Amino acid sequence: MADDNTLTRRSFLTATGAAAGSVAFVGAGAATPGKGRGNGRGKGTERREYIVGVSASEDDPRGYVRKHLSGKEEPISTNERLGTTVVGLPENAAEQAHQNFLGRLEAADGVKYVEQNVDLQAQVAPNDPRYRDQYADQQVNAPEAWDATFGDSGVTVAVVDQGVKYDHPDLDGNMDGSVSNSGYDFVDDDDDPYPDALSDEYHGTHVGGIAAAEVDNGEGVTGIGNSSLLSGRALSEQGSGSTADIADAVTWAADQGADVINLSLGGGGYTDTMKNAVSYATNNGALVVAAAGNDGQGSVSYPAAYSECLAVSALDPDETLASYSNYGGNIELAAPGTNVLSTWTDDAYDSISGTSMATPVVAGVAGLALAQWDLTNAELRNHLKNTAVNVGLSSDKQGSGRVDAGNAITTEPGSGGGGGGGGGGSTSTTISGSLSSYADSDCSTYTFEYDSPSQIVIELSGPSDADFDLYANTGVGACPTTDDYDYRSYTTNSQETITIDSPDTSTDLYALVDSYSGSGDFTVTFTEYQ
């Protein structure tokens, strides 16, 4: 599915939440972040929050936004990496006050977008004594992988979720000790991501254990592998978190050097802020794995629907698609998600279901693969797909197939072995150009080298003091424009990435580099995967 193409330059989004589904940890409701959240950014206040994206041509996004505020409009937090500032308005302010704010900020030359800060929600043989009570590890053939490696603590899987109970006896040995308390709390804005209410806040601990509970430690269950766990607490004990907090956690995890970022959360629609956060993580080398959603519908929830994210559907133990799992053209891999046993906040273990559970299975396999092979995030993504197993479902339900740890470890990347995701080869082409001003753009074409490539990644690298954007068309035979395109990467700087799975090769691919502001030289790299 192409990225959202309904937004034009200088436009803004007012995002709305999706209705919650019937399965635990489903969807997201409409949100008023700050209202009763009890966080460190305005405890107890009732306000409506907006995220303002400021172009890289302005070197102080918070200061620039502040110049355009009036009355009780309050800057709350800033993400320098994304060029965003969260602004709060009193919830009881007249609707005209909100419209005045939006109109004033949209008219500012340096403001790239304004969107509401909506909430997302959680999407729910070794000597370990409860190993035989598990089925997910066996179903993805982890024991075959463990013949070669139990994993590597030098590989980090970041869990952006509720807090992880990092002193759980089956997790404490695999927590990332390079960071204080193995993470950060973006809900309460402190350096301790420990769950606030253990009886309610179990989702992050369960997700973390699926990916990386200690293997072969004589304790409890096994995770997929012994990767290091990093906890970015972005969801409260109620299971929801704001777009800004989740985006902050994603960019923070990338800055900590996370190799894999697990997003067992979702809901709502497209937002530039989350799109830019997962793009930032991807550009900085992380593989972002995300839950397809639990609405049982034929479309994938955001953030999994962003092209930067590897979207995961959930399987029942008999390897049929779980009734609650979303499906659609964005699905890249499937994994067991029903009744998955993992760590719990009472220091014991429990089973729950959801695409939330399938996602860390894939994240854990990704971490295990990195313990065996030296791969970029794009190479890793394609290796997991190339080594997946066809379980007899349509591609919109299983993507390339069910993830398989044994194949991922025993198949050399690029050899063409494993499952049905493609042949494993890749080819790369780079072009250069220059833009002279905000009114300038440059269009180029790329001719596919493979008959049926599994993926193409387009990467733009431009000047740090300018703001260039990247647009692409496939199967159209014409250059995209800033108003009419199939794919877009639209961050507040000039580092952009577009990832297209199973691209239409009936015509050449067209890519447009456009200057939102500034000038300078750029390169565009096309990497095509079989």
Short mmCIF file of N, CA, C and O in Angstrom, two decimals, residues 426-501:
data_model
loop_
_atom_site.label_atom_id
_atom_site.label_comp_id
_atom_site.label_asym_id
_atom_site.label_seq_id
_atom_site.Cartn_x
_atom_site.Cartn_y
_atom_site.Cartn_z
N SER A 426 21.11 -8.42 -4.17
CA SER A 426 20.80 -6.99 -4.15
C SER A 426 21.71 -6.26 -5.11
O SER A 426 22.79 -6.74 -5.48
N THR A 427 21.25 -5.09 -5.54
CA THR A 427 22.03 -4.23 -6.42
C THR A 427 21.74 -2.78 -6.04
O THR A 427 20.65 -2.46 -5.59
N SER A 428 22.74 -1.92 -6.21
CA SER A 428 22.59 -0.54 -5.74
C SER A 428 23.11 0.44 -6.79
O SER A 428 24.12 0.19 -7.47
N THR A 429 22.39 1.57 -6.92
CA THR A 429 22.75 2.64 -7.85
C THR A 429 22.60 3.98 -7.14
O THR A 429 21.60 4.20 -6.44
N THR A 430 23.58 4.88 -7.31
CA THR A 430 23.52 6.21 -6.68
C THR A 430 23.61 7.29 -7.74
O THR A 430 24.42 7.19 -8.68
N ILE A 431 22.77 8.31 -7.60
CA ILE A 431 22.83 9.47 -8.48
C ILE A 431 23.05 10.71 -7.62
O ILE A 431 22.77 10.71 -6.42
N SER A 432 23.55 11.77 -8.23
CA SER A 432 23.81 13.01 -7.51
C SER A 432 23.12 14.16 -8.21
O SER A 432 22.81 14.11 -9.41
N GLY A 433 22.86 15.22 -7.46
CA GLY A 433 22.24 16.41 -8.02
C GLY A 433 22.37 17.58 -7.08
O GLY A 433 23.02 17.50 -6.03
N SER A 434 21.74 18.68 -7.44
CA SER A 434 21.81 19.90 -6.64
C SER A 434 20.52 20.68 -6.81
O SER A 434 19.95 20.71 -7.91
N LEU A 435 20.06 21.29 -5.72
CA LEU A 435 18.89 22.16 -5.76
C LEU A 435 19.32 23.56 -5.35
O LEU A 435 20.12 23.73 -4.42
N SER A 436 18.76 24.57 -6.02
CA SER A 436 19.25 25.93 -5.83
C SER A 436 18.43 26.75 -4.83
O SER A 436 18.92 27.74 -4.29
N SER A 437 17.16 26.36 -4.58
CA SER A 437 16.32 27.14 -3.69
C SER A 437 15.06 26.35 -3.35
O SER A 437 14.85 25.24 -3.86
N TYR A 438 14.19 26.94 -2.52
CA TYR A 438 12.96 26.27 -2.14
C TYR A 438 12.03 26.02 -3.33
O TYR A 438 11.13 25.17 -3.26
N ALA A 439 12.25 26.70 -4.43
CA ALA A 439 11.40 26.53 -5.62
C ALA A 439 11.93 25.46 -6.56
O ALA A 439 11.33 25.22 -7.61
N ASP A 440 13.03 24.80 -6.20
CA ASP A 440 13.71 23.89 -7.12
C ASP A 440 13.39 22.43 -6.77
O ASP A 440 13.15 22.09 -5.60
N SER A 441 13.40 21.59 -7.80
CA SER A 441 13.22 20.16 -7.60
C SER A 441 13.94 19.42 -8.72
O SER A 441 14.32 20.03 -9.74
N ASP A 442 14.13 18.12 -8.55
CA ASP A 442 14.87 17.34 -9.54
C ASP A 442 14.25 15.96 -9.61
O ASP A 442 14.06 15.29 -8.59
N CYS A 443 13.91 15.50 -10.82
CA CYS A 443 13.29 14.20 -11.01
C CYS A 443 14.25 13.26 -11.73
O CYS A 443 14.94 13.67 -12.67
N SER A 444 14.32 12.02 -11.28
CA SER A 444 15.18 11.02 -11.91
C SER A 444 14.42 9.71 -12.06
O SER A 444 13.38 9.51 -11.43
N THR A 445 14.93 8.84 -12.92
CA THR A 445 14.29 7.54 -13.14
C THR A 445 15.26 6.43 -12.76
O THR A 445 16.48 6.59 -12.81
N TYR A 446 14.67 5.30 -12.38
CA TYR A 446 15.46 4.11 -12.07
C TYR A 446 14.86 2.94 -12.81
O TYR A 446 13.64 2.68 -12.72
N THR A 447 15.69 2.19 -13.54
CA THR A 447 15.25 1.01 -14.27
C THR A 447 15.53 -0.23 -13.43
O THR A 447 16.68 -0.46 -13.03
N PHE A 448 14.50 -1.01 -13.16
CA PHE A 448 14.67 -2.20 -12.32
C PHE A 448 15.57 -3.22 -13.01
O PHE A 448 15.50 -3.43 -14.22
N GLU A 449 16.41 -3.87 -12.20
CA GLU A 449 17.32 -4.87 -12.73
C GLU A 449 16.79 -6.29 -12.54
O GLU A 449 17.18 -7.20 -13.25
N TYR A 450 15.93 -6.50 -11.53
CA TYR A 450 15.35 -7.82 -11.29
C TYR A 450 13.94 -7.86 -11.85
O TYR A 450 13.22 -6.86 -11.86
N ASP A 451 13.53 -9.05 -12.29
CA ASP A 451 12.18 -9.20 -12.85
C ASP A 451 11.10 -8.99 -11.79
O ASP A 451 10.10 -8.31 -12.05
N SER A 452 11.29 -9.56 -10.62
CA SER A 452 10.30 -9.46 -9.55
C SER A 452 11.01 -9.18 -8.23
O SER A 452 11.12 -10.05 -7.36
N PRO A 453 11.52 -7.97 -8.04
CA PRO A 453 12.23 -7.66 -6.80
C PRO A 453 11.28 -7.73 -5.60
O PRO A 453 10.09 -7.40 -5.71
N SER A 454 11.81 -8.16 -4.45
CA SER A 454 10.98 -8.20 -3.24
C SER A 454 10.86 -6.82 -2.62
O SER A 454 9.88 -6.53 -1.94
N GLN A 455 11.83 -5.94 -2.91
CA GLN A 455 11.82 -4.64 -2.25
C GLN A 455 12.80 -3.69 -2.95
O GLN A 455 13.80 -4.14 -3.52
N ILE A 456 12.49 -2.40 -2.89
CA ILE A 456 13.47 -1.38 -3.27
C ILE A 456 13.47 -0.31 -2.20
O ILE A 456 12.41 0.07 -1.68
N VAL A 457 14.66 0.13 -1.82
CA VAL A 457 14.84 1.18 -0.83
C VAL A 457 15.47 2.38 -1.51
O VAL A 457 16.50 2.26 -2.17
N ILE A 458 14.83 3.55 -1.37
CA ILE A 458 15.33 4.80 -1.96
C ILE A 458 15.77 5.69 -0.81
O ILE A 458 14.98 6.01 0.09
N GLU A 459 17.04 6.11 -0.82
CA GLU A 459 17.59 6.91 0.27
C GLU A 459 18.11 8.24 -0.27
O GLU A 459 18.92 8.27 -1.20
N LEU A 460 17.64 9.33 0.34
CA LEU A 460 18.11 10.67 0.00
C LEU A 460 19.01 11.19 1.11
O LEU A 460 18.67 11.12 2.29
N SER A 461 20.16 11.71 0.72
CA SER A 461 21.05 12.37 1.67
C SER A 461 21.34 13.77 1.13
O SER A 461 21.91 13.93 0.05
N GLY A 462 20.89 14.80 1.88
CA GLY A 462 21.06 16.18 1.46
C GLY A 462 21.74 17.01 2.53
O GLY A 462 22.16 16.50 3.57
N PRO A 463 21.84 18.31 2.33
CA PRO A 463 22.57 19.19 3.26
C PRO A 463 21.87 19.29 4.61
O PRO A 463 20.64 19.28 4.71
N SER A 464 22.67 19.43 5.67
CA SER A 464 22.12 19.47 7.03
C SER A 464 21.39 20.77 7.33
O SER A 464 20.56 20.81 8.24
N ASP A 465 21.68 21.84 6.60
CA ASP A 465 21.04 23.13 6.87
C ASP A 465 19.88 23.42 5.91
O ASP A 465 19.43 24.55 5.81
N ALA A 466 19.42 22.39 5.22
CA ALA A 466 18.29 22.55 4.31
C ALA A 466 17.25 21.47 4.62
O ALA A 466 17.47 20.58 5.44
N ASP A 467 16.12 21.55 3.96
CA ASP A 467 15.02 20.61 4.17
C ASP A 467 14.54 20.13 2.80
O ASP A 467 13.75 20.79 2.14
N PHE A 468 15.09 18.98 2.36
CA PHE A 468 14.71 18.37 1.10
C PHE A 468 13.76 17.19 1.38
O PHE A 468 13.92 16.49 2.38
N ASP A 469 12.80 16.96 0.49
CA ASP A 469 11.86 15.86 0.62
C ASP A 469 11.96 14.93 -0.57
O ASP A 469 12.44 15.32 -1.65
N LEU A 470 11.49 13.69 -0.39
CA LEU A 470 11.62 12.65 -1.40
C LEU A 470 10.24 12.09 -1.75
O LEU A 470 9.46 11.75 -0.85
N TYR A 471 9.94 11.99 -3.04
CA TYR A 471 8.67 11.46 -3.53
C TYR A 471 8.98 10.39 -4.57
O TYR A 471 10.01 10.44 -5.25
N ALA A 472 8.09 9.39 -4.72
CA ALA A 472 8.32 8.33 -5.71
C ALA A 472 7.01 7.85 -6.31
O ALA A 472 5.96 7.85 -5.65
N ASN A 473 7.09 7.41 -7.56
CA ASN A 473 5.99 6.74 -8.27
C ASN A 473 6.48 5.42 -8.82
O ASN A 473 7.60 5.33 -9.34
N THR A 474 5.65 4.39 -8.74
CA THR A 474 5.93 3.12 -9.41
C THR A 474 4.72 2.74 -10.26
O THR A 474 3.57 3.01 -9.89
N GLY A 475 4.99 2.14 -11.42
CA GLY A 475 3.92 1.68 -12.29
C GLY A 475 3.11 2.79 -12.93
O GLY A 475 2.04 2.54 -13.49
N VAL A 476 3.61 4.01 -12.89
CA VAL A 476 2.88 5.17 -13.41
C VAL A 476 3.49 5.68 -14.71
O VAL A 476 2.78 6.13 -15.62
N GLY A 477 4.81 5.64 -14.80
CA GLY A 477 5.48 6.14 -15.99
C GLY A 477 5.54 7.64 -16.06
O GLY A 477 5.64 8.22 -17.15
N ALA A 478 5.48 8.30 -14.90
CA ALA A 478 5.55 9.77 -14.86
C ALA A 478 6.14 10.20 -13.53
O ALA A 478 6.06 9.49 -12.53
N CYS A 479 6.73 11.40 -13.56
CA CYS A 479 7.32 11.95 -12.34
C CYS A 479 6.24 12.27 -11.32
O CYS A 479 5.17 12.77 -11.68
N PRO A 480 6.50 12.01 -10.04
CA PRO A 480 5.57 12.48 -9.01
C PRO A 480 5.67 13.99 -8.87
O PRO A 480 6.63 14.61 -9.35
N THR A 481 4.68 14.57 -8.24
CA THR A 481 4.74 15.97 -7.83
C THR A 481 4.54 16.00 -6.32
O THR A 481 4.26 14.99 -5.70
N THR A 482 4.67 17.20 -5.75
CA THR A 482 4.47 17.31 -4.30
C THR A 482 3.01 17.17 -3.91
O THR A 482 2.69 17.05 -2.72
N ASP A 483 2.12 17.19 -4.89
CA ASP A 483 0.69 17.00 -4.64
C ASP A 483 0.16 15.65 -5.10
O ASP A 483 -0.92 15.23 -4.68
N ASP A 484 0.91 14.96 -5.95
CA ASP A 484 0.43 13.73 -6.56
C ASP A 484 1.58 12.73 -6.62
O ASP A 484 2.49 12.87 -7.43
N TYR A 485 1.54 11.71 -5.78
CA TYR A 485 2.64 10.76 -5.65
C TYR A 485 2.12 9.47 -5.06
O TYR A 485 1.05 9.41 -4.45
N ASP A 486 2.91 8.38 -5.21
CA ASP A 486 2.59 7.10 -4.58
C ASP A 486 3.22 7.00 -3.20
O ASP A 486 2.63 6.43 -2.29
N TYR A 487 4.45 7.50 -3.06
CA TYR A 487 5.20 7.37 -1.80
C TYR A 487 5.86 8.70 -1.49
O TYR A 487 6.25 9.45 -2.40
N ARG A 488 6.02 8.96 -0.20
CA ARG A 488 6.67 10.21 0.20
C ARG A 488 7.43 10.01 1.50
O ARG A 488 6.98 9.31 2.40
N SER A 489 8.58 10.65 1.63
CA SER A 489 9.31 10.78 2.90
C SER A 489 9.50 12.27 3.13
O SER A 489 10.11 12.96 2.31
N TYR A 490 8.99 12.74 4.27
CA TYR A 490 8.72 14.17 4.44
C TYR A 490 9.17 14.64 5.83
O TYR A 490 8.42 15.25 6.56
N THR A 491 10.39 14.31 6.22
CA THR A 491 10.86 14.72 7.54
C THR A 491 11.21 16.20 7.52
O THR A 491 11.13 16.87 6.49
N THR A 492 11.63 16.71 8.68
CA THR A 492 11.98 18.13 8.78
C THR A 492 13.43 18.39 8.42
O THR A 492 13.91 19.51 8.59
N ASN A 493 14.16 17.35 7.93
CA ASN A 493 15.53 17.57 7.47
C ASN A 493 15.68 17.00 6.06
O ASN A 493 14.68 16.82 5.36
N SER A 494 16.90 16.71 5.65
CA SER A 494 17.15 16.26 4.28
C SER A 494 17.61 14.81 4.20
O SER A 494 18.21 14.41 3.20
N GLN A 495 17.35 14.03 5.26
CA GLN A 495 17.68 12.61 5.25
C GLN A 495 16.35 11.85 5.14
O GLN A 495 15.58 11.79 6.09
N GLU A 496 16.09 11.28 3.96
CA GLU A 496 14.79 10.67 3.69
C GLU A 496 14.97 9.24 3.17
O GLU A 496 15.96 8.93 2.50
N THR A 497 14.02 8.38 3.50
CA THR A 497 14.04 7.00 3.02
C THR A 497 12.63 6.56 2.64
O THR A 497 11.68 6.80 3.38
N ILE A 498 12.51 5.92 1.49
CA ILE A 498 11.26 5.29 1.07
C ILE A 498 11.55 3.80 0.84
O ILE A 498 12.49 3.45 0.13
N THR A 499 10.76 2.94 1.45
CA THR A 499 10.87 1.50 1.28
C THR A 499 9.61 0.99 0.60
O THR A 499 8.50 1.24 1.07
N ILE A 500 9.78 0.28 -0.52
CA ILE A 500 8.63 -0.22 -1.28
C ILE A 500 8.77 -1.74 -1.41
O ILE A 500 9.74 -2.24 -1.99
N ASP A 501 7.81 -2.47 -0.85
CA ASP A 501 7.79 -3.92 -0.97
C ASP A 501 7.09 -4.33 -2.26
O ASP A 501 6.08 -3.73 -2.67
#
